Coordinates of N, CA and C and ligand atoms in Angstrom, one line a residue:
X19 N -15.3 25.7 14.2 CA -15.4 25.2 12.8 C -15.2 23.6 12.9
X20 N -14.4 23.0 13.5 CA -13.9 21.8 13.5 C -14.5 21.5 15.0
X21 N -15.3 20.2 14.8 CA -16.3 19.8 15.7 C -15.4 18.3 16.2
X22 N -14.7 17.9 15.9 CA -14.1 16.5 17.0 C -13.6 15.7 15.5
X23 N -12.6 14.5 15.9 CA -11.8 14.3 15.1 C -12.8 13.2 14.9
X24 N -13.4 12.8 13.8 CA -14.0 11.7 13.3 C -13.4 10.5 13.5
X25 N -12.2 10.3 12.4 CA -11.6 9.2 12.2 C -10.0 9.9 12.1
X26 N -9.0 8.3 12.2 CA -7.4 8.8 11.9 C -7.5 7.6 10.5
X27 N -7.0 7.4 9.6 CA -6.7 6.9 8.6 C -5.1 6.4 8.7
X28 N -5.1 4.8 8.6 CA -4.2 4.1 8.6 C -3.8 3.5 7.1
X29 N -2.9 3.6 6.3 CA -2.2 2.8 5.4 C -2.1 1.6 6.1
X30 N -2.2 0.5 5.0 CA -1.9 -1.1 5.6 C -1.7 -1.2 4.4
X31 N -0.5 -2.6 4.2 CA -0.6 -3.7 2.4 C -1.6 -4.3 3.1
X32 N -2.2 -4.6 4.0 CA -3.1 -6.2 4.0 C -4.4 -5.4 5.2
X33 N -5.1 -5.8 4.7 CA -6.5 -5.1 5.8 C -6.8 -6.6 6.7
X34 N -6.2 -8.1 6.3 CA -6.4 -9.1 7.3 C -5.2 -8.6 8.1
X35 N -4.4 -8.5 7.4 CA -2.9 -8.4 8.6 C -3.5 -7.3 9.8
X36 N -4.0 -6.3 9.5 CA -4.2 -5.3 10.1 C -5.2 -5.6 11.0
X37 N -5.9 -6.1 10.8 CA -7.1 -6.9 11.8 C -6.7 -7.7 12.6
X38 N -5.8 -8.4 12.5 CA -5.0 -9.2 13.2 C -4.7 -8.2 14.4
X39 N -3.9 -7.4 14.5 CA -3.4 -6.3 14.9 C -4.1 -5.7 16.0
X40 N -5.4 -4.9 15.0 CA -6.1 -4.0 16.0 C -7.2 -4.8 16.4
X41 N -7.5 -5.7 16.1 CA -9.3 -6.4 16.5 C -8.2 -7.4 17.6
X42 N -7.6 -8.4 16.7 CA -7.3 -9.4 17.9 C -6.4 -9.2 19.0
X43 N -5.2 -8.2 18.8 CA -4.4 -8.0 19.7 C -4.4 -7.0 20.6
X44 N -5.1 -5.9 20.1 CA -5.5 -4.3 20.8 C -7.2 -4.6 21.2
X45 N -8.0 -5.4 20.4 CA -8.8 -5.3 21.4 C -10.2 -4.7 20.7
X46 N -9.6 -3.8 19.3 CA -11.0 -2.9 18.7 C -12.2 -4.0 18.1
X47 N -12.9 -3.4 17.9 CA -14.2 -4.1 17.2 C -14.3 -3.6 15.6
X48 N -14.3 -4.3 14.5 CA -14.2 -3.6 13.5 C -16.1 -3.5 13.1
X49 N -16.9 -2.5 12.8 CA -17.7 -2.2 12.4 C -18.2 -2.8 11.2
X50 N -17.5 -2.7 10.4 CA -17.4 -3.0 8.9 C -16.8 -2.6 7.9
X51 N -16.3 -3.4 6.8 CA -15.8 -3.3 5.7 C -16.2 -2.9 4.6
X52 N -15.6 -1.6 3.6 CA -16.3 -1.2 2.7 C -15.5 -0.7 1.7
X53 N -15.7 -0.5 0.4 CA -15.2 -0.8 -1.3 C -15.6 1.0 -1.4
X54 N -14.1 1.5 -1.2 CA -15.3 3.0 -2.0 C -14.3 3.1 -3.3
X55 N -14.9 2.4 -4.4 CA -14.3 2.2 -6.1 C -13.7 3.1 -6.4
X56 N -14.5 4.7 -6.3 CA -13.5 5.5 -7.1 C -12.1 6.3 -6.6
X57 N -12.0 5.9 -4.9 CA -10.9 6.0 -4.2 C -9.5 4.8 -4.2
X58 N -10.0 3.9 -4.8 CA -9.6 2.6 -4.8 C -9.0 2.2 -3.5
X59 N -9.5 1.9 -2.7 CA -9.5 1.7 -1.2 C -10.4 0.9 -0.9
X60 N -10.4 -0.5 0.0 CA -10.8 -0.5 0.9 C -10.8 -0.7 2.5
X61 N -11.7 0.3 3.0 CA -11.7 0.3 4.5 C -12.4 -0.6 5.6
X62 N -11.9 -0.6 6.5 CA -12.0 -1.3 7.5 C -12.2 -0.3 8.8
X63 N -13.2 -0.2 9.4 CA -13.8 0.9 10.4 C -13.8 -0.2 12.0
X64 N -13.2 0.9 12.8 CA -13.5 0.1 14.1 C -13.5 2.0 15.2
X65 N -14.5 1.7 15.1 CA -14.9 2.6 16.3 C -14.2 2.8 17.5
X66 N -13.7 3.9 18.2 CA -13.3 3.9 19.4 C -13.6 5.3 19.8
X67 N -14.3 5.1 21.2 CA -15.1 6.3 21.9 C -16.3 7.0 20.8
X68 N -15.8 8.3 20.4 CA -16.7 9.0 19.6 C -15.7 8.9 18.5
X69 N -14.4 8.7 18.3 CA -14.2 8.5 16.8 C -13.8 6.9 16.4
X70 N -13.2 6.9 15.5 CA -12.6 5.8 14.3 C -11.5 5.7 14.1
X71 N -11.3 4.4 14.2 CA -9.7 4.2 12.9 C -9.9 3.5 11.8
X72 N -9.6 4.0 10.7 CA -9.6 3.4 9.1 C -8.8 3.1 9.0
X73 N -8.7 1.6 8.8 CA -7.3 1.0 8.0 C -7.9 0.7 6.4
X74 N -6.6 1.8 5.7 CA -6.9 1.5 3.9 C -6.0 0.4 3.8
X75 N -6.5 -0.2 3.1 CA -5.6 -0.9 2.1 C -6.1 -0.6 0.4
X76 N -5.2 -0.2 -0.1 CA -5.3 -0.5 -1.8 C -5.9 -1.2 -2.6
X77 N -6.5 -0.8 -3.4 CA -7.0 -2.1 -4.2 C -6.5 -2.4 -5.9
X78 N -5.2 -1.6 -5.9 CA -5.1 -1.1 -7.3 C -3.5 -0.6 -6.9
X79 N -2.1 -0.8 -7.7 CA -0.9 -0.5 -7.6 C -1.0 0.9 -7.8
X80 N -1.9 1.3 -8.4 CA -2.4 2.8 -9.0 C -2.7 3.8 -7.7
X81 N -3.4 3.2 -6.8 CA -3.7 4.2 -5.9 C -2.9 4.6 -4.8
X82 N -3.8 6.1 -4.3 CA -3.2 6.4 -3.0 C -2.3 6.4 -2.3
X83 N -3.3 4.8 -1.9 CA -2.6 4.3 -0.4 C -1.6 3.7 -0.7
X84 N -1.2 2.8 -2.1 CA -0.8 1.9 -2.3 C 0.9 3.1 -2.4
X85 N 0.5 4.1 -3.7 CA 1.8 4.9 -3.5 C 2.4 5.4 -1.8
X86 N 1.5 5.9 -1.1 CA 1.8 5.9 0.1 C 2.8 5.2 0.8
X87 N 2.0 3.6 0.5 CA 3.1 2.9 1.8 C 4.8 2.7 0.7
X88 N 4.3 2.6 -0.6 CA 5.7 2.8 -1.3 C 6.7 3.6 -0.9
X89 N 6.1 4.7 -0.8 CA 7.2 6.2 -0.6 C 7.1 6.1 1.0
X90 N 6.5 5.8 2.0 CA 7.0 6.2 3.6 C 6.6 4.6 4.1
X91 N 5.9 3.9 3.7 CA 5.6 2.7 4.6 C 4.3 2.7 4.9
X92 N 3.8 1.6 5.8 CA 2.7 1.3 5.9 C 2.7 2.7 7.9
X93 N 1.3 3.2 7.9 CA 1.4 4.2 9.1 C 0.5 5.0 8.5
X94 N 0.0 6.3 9.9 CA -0.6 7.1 9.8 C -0.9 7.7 8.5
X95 N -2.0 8.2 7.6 CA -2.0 8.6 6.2 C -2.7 9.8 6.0
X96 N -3.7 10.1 7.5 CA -4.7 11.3 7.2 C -5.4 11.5 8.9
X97 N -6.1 12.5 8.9 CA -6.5 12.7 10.0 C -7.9 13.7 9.8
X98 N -8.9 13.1 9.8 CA -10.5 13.6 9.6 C -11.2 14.2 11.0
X99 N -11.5 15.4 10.5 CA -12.0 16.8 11.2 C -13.9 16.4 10.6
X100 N -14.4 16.7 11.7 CA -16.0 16.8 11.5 C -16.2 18.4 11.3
X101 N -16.9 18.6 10.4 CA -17.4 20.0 10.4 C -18.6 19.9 10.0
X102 N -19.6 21.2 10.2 CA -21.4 21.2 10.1 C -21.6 21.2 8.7
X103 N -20.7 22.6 7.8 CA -21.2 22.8 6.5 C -19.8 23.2 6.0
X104 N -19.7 21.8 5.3 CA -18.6 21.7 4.7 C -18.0 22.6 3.3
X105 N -19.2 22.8 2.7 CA -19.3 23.9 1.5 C -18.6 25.0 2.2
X106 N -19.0 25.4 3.3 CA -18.9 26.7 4.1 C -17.4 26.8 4.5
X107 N -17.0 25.6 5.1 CA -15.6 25.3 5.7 C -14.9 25.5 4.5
X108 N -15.0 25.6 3.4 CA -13.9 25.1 1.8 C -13.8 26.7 1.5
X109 N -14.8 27.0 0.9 CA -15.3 28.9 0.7 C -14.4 29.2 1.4
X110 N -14.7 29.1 3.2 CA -13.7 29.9 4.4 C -11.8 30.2 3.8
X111 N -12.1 28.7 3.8 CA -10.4 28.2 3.7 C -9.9 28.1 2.5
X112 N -10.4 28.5 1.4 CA -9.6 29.3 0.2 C -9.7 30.7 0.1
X113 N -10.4 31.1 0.7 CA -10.3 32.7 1.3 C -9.2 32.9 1.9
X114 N -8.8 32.2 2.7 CA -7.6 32.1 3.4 C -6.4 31.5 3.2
X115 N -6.4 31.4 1.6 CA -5.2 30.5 1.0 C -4.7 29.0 1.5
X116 N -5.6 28.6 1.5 CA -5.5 26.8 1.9 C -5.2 26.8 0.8
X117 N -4.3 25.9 0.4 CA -4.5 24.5 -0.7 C -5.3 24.0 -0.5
X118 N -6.2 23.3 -1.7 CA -7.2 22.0 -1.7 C -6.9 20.8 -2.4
X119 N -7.1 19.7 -2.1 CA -7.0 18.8 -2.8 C -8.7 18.6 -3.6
X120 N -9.3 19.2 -3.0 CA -11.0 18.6 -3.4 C -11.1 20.2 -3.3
X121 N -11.7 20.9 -4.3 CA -12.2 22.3 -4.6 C -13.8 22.1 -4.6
X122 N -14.7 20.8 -4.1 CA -16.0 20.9 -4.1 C -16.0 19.9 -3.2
X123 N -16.6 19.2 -2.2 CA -16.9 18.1 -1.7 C -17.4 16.6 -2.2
X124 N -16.6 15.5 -1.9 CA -17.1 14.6 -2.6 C -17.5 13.5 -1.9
X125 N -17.8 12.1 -2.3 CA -18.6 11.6 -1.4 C -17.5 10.3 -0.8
X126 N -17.6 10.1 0.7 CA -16.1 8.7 0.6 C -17.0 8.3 1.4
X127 N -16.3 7.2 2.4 CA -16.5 5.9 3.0 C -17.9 6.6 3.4
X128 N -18.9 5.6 3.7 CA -20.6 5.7 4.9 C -21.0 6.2 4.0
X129 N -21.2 7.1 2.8 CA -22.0 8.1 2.3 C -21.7 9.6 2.4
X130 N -20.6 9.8 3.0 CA -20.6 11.3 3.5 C -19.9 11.8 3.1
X131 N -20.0 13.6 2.4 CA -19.5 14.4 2.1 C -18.0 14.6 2.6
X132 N -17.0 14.6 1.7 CA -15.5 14.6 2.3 C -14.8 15.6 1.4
X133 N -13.8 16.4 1.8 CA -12.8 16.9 1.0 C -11.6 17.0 1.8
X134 N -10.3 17.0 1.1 CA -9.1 17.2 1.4 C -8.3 18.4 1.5
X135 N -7.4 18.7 2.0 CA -6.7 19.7 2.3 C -5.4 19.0 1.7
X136 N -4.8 19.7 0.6 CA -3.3 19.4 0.4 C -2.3 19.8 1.6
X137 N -1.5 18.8 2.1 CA -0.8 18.9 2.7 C 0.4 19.9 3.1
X138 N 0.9 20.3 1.8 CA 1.7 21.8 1.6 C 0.8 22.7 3.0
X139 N -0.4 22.9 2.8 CA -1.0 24.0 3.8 C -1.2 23.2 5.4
X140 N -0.8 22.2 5.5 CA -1.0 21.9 6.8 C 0.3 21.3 7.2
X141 N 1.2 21.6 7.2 CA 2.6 21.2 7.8 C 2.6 19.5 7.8
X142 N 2.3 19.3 6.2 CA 2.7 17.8 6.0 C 1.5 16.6 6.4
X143 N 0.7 17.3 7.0 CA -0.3 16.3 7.6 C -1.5 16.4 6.6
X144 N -2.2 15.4 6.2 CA -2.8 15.2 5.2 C -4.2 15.4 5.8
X145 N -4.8 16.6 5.8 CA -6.4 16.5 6.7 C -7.8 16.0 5.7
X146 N -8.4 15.4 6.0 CA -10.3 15.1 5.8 C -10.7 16.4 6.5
X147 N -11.9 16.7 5.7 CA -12.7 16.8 6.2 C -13.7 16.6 6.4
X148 N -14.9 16.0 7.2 CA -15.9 15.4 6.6 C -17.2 15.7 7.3
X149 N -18.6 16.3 6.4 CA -19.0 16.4 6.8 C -20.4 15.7 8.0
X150 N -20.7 16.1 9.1 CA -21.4 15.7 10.2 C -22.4 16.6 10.3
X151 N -23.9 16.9 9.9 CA -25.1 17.6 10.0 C -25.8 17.0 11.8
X152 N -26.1 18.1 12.5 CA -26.5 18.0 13.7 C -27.9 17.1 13.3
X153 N -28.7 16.5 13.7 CA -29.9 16.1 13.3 C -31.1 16.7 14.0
X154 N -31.6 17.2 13.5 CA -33.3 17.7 14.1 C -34.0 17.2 14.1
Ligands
LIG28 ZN1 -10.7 9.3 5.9

């Protein structure tokens, strides 16, 4: 079901501070930077091997991330699972009494199909899922 970990999602207050960090001092390459509005986030993508690390930062006292680093600090925030047919993966896993945060798939960072898992069903760890279509 779950095909390789895409991305890990970082809380940051500052997406320069954080670049500082991972581009200049660690070494990553950041891909690019992107506004997804109705998440109020934005990310910062740096590639490593076959996955990613997102650094969010907030764009709004309102969101998220922003509550996030309030309540635990700036650190780890999520962890994104690739799957084929994400419709398919959600169906599965309310069959199976998941919690959902997203009861339909919606669309986040690059264009691509994402839903969440409420953390209650995964021992505190806040999963993505997002979907990856094999290409023919
Ligand atoms: Zn993510």
């Amino acid at each position: 079901m779950f095909k390789k970990i895409n991305h890990i999602g970082i809380a940051v207050k500052n997406l320069g501070d954080a670049l500082s960090v991972f581009q200049d001092t660690l070494g990553m390459t950041c891909s690019g930077i992107e506004e997804v509005e109705d998440q109020l986030v934005k990310v910062a993508c740096l590639p490593v091997g076959e996955s990613k690390i997102e650094l969010l930062e907030s764009t709004s006292p309102e969101g998220n991330i922003a509550r996030f680093i309030e309540k635990k600090g700036e650190g780890i925030h999520h962890i994104a699972f690739e799957v084929g047919d994400l419709e398919g993966v959600i169906e599965d896993l309310k069959r199976k009494g998941v919690q959902l945060i997203d009861q339909k798939p919606r669309i986040g960072a690059g264009g691509i199909k994402i839903a969440f898992l409420h953390p209650k069903s995964t021992k505190g760890v806040l999963v993505e899922l997002c979907e990856h279509k094999d290409q023919d």
